[in-house]
Tab-separated table of C-alpha atoms in Angstrom:
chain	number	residue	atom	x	y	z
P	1	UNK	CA	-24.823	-108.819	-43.008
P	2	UNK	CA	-22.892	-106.024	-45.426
P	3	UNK	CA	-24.595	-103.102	-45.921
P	4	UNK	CA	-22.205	-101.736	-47.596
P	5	UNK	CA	-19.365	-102.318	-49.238
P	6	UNK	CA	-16.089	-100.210	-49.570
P	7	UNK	CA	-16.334	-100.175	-53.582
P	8	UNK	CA	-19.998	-100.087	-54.611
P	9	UNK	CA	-22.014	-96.835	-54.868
P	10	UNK	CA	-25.650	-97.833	-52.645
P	11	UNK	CA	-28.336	-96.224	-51.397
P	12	UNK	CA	-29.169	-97.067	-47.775
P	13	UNK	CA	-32.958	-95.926	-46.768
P	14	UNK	CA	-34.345	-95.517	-43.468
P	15	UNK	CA	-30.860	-96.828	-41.704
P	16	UNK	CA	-29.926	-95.121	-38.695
P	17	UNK	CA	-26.190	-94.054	-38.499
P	18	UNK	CA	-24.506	-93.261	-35.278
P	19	UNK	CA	-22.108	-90.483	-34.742
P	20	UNK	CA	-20.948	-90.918	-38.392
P	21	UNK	CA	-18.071	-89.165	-39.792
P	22	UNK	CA	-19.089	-87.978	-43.044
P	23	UNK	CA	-16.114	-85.960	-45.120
P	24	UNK	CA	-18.618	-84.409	-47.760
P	25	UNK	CA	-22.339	-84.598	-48.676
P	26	UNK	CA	-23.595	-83.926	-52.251
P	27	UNK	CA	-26.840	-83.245	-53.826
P	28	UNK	CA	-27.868	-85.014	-56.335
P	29	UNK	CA	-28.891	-83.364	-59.162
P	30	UNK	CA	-32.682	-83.602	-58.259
P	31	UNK	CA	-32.944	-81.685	-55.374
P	32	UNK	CA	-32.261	-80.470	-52.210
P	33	UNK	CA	-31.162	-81.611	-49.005
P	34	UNK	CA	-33.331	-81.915	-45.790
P	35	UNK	CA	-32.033	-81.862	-41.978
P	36	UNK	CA	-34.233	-82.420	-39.992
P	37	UNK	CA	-34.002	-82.749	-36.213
P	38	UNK	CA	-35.907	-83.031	-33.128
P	39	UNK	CA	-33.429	-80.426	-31.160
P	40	UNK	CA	-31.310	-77.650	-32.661
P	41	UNK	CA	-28.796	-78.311	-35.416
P	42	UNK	CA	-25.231	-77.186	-34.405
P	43	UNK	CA	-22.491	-76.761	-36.873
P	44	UNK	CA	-18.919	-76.910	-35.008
P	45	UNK	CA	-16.119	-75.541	-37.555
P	46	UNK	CA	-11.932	-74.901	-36.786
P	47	UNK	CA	-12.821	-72.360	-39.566
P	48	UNK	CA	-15.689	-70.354	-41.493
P	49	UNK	CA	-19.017	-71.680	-42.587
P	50	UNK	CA	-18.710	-70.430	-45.915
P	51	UNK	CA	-21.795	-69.503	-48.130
P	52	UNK	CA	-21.362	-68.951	-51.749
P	53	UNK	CA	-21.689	-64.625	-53.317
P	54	UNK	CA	-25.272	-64.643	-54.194
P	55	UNK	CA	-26.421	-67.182	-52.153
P	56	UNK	CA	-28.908	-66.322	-49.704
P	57	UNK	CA	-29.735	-67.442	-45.800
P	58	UNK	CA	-33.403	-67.688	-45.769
P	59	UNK	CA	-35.812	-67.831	-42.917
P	60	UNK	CA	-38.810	-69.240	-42.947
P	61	UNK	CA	-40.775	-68.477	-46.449
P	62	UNK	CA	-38.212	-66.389	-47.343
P	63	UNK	CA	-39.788	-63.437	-46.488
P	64	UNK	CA	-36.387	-62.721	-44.162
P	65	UNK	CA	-33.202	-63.281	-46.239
P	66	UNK	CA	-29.397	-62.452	-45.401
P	67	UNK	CA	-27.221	-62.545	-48.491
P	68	UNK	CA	-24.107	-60.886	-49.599
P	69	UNK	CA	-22.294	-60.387	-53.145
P	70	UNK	CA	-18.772	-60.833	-52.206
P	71	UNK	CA	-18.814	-57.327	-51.575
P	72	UNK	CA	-22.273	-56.021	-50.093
P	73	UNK	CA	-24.294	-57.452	-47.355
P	74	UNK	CA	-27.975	-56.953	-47.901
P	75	UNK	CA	-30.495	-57.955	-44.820
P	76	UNK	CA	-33.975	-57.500	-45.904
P	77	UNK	CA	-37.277	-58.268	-44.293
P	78	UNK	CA	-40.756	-58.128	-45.410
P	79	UNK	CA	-41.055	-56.494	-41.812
P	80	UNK	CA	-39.086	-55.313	-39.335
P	81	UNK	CA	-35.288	-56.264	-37.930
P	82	UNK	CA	-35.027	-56.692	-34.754
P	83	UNK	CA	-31.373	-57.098	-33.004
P	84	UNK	CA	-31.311	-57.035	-29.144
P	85	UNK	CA	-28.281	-57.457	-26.841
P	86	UNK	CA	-28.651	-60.177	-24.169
P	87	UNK	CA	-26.481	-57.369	-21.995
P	88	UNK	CA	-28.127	-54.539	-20.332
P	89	UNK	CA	-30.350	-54.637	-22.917
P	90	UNK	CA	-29.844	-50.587	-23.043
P	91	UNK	CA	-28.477	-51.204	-26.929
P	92	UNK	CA	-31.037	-52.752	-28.753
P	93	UNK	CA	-31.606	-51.808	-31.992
P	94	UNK	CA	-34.909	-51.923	-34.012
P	95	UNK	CA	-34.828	-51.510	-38.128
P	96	UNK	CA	-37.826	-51.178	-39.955
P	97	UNK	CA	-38.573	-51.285	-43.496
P	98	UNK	CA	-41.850	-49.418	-43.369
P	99	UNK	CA	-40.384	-45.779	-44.851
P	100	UNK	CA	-37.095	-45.283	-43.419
P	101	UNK	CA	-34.991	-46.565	-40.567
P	102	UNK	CA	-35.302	-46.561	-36.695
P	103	UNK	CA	-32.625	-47.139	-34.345
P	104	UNK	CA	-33.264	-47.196	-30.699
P	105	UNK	CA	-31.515	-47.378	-27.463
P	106	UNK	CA	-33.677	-47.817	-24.684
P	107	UNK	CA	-36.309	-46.166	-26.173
P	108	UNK	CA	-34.650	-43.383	-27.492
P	109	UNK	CA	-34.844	-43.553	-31.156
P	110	UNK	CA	-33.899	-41.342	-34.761
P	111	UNK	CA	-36.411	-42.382	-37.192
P	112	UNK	CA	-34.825	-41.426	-40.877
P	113	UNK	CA	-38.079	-41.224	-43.578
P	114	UNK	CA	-38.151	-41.342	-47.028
P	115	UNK	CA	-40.203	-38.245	-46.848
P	116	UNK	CA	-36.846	-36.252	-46.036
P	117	UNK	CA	-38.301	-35.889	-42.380
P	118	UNK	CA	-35.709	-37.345	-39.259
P	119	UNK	CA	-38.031	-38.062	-35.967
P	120	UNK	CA	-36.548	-37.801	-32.849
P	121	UNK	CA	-37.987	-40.182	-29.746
P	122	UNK	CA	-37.236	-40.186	-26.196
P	123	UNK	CA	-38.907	-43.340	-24.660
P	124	UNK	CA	-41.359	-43.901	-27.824
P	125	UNK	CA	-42.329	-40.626	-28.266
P	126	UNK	CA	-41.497	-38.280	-30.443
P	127	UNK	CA	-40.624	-34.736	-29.496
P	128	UNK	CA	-39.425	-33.148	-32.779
P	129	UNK	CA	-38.256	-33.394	-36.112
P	130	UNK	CA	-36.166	-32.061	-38.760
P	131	UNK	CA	-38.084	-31.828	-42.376
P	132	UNK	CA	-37.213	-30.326	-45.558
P	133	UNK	CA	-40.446	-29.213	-47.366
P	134	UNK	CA	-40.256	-26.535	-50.402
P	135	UNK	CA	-36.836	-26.059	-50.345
P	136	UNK	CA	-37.200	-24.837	-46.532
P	137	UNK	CA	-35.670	-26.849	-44.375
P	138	UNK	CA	-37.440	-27.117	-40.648
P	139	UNK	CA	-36.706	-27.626	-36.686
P	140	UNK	CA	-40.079	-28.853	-35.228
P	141	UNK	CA	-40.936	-29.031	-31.942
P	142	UNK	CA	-43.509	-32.011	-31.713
P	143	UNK	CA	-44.169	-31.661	-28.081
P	144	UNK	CA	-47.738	-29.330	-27.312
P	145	UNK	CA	-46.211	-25.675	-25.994
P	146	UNK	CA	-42.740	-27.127	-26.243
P	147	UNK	CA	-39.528	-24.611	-26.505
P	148	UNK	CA	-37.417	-24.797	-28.706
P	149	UNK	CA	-33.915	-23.813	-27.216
P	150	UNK	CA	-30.275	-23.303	-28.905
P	151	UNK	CA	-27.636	-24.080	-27.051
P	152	UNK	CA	-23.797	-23.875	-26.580
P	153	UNK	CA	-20.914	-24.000	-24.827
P	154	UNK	CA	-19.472	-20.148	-23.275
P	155	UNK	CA	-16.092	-20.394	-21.687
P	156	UNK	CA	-16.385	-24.184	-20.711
P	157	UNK	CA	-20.041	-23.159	-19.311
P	158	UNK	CA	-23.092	-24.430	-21.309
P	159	UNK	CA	-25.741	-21.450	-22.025
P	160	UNK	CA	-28.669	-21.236	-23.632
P	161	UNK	CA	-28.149	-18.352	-26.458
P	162	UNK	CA	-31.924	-18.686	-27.613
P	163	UNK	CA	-34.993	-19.822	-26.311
P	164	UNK	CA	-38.617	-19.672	-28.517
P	165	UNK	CA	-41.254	-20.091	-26.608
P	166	UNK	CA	-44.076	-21.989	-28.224
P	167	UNK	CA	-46.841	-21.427	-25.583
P	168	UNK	CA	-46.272	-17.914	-26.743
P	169	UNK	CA	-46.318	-17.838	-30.465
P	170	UNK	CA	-42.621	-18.876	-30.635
P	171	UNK	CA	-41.445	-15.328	-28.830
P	172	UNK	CA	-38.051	-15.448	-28.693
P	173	UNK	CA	-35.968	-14.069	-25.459
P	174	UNK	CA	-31.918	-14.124	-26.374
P	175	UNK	CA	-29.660	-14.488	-23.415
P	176	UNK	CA	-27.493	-11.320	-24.191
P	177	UNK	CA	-27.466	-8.655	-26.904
P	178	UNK	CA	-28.632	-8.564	-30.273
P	179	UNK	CA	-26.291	-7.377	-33.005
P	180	UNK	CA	-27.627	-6.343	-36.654
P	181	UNK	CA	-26.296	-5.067	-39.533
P	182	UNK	CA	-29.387	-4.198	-41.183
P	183	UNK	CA	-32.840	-2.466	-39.755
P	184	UNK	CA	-34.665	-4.229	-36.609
P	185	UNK	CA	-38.418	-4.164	-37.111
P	186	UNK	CA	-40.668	-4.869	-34.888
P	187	UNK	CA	-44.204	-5.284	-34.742
């Protein structure tokens, strides 16, 4: 029997088609449209998969989205990001919407807060910071009796111009002289 013909408009229901060839699918006006498969769903293009500006990729209940404007491409989460290469798996990247952004390789990490404070990690733990607080802007060490050294390159030869010692109070030994145009005290 016909199921359907060339020239009619019907509605088939519950019919099984195999390997069809379908040029376009439409909505109707009513609602959306459901795939729904037992295995993954894979979408082979000789082009783009285009998505309309303003028109969001959603996951799950929406609480991940991708969308972009035409201009703008806005990821958001109502958690974290996570993107991790299936290489060495030394440039994995970890974004987090909880107060600023963390990127880290390996477990080395720069944490950028809304509080004006960047965290530095080194294998998940952080070992100083750079705030601004008052209108003073500070280098922290956040490692217990941890120096802080300056550093810099002399004739091709890396040196260490400054080092303050914080299992001492921060005393600070320089590596050569001390020039000042204005009174030394000490105390």
């Amino acid at each position: 029997s016909t199921l359907v013909s060339l020239v009619s408009e019907d509605t088939l229901t519950n019919k099984t088609l195999t390997l069809p060839k379908i040029a376009e699918i439409v909505s109707l006006s009513s609602g959306d449209i459901t795939l729904d498969a037992e295995a993954d769903i894979n979408l082979e293009a000789a082009a783009d998969v285009n998505i309309p500006a303003n028109i969001g990729l959603t996951f799950g209940d929406d609480g991940e989205k991708i969308e972009g404007d035409g201009t703008d491409l806005t990821i958001s989460s109502s958690n974290e990001i996570n993107t991790v290469s299936a290489g060495t798996g030394n440039n994995s990247t970890l974004l987090t919407s909880a107060g600023g952004i963390y990127l880290d390789a390996n477990g080395n990490a720069i944490r950028l807060d809304a509080t004006t404070t960047v965290n530095l990690y080194q294998a998940a733990t952080l070992y100083g910071s750079f705030n601004h607080a008052s209108g003073v802007f500070e280098v922290i060490s956040k490692v217990n009796d941890g120096d802080l050294k300056l550093k810099g390159q002399d004739n091709g030869s890396e040196i260490t111009a400054l080092t303050l010692d914080m299992s001492e109070a921060g005393a600070a030994t320089f590596n050569n002289a001390i020039t000042s145009g204005a009174v030394i005290t000490s105390g």
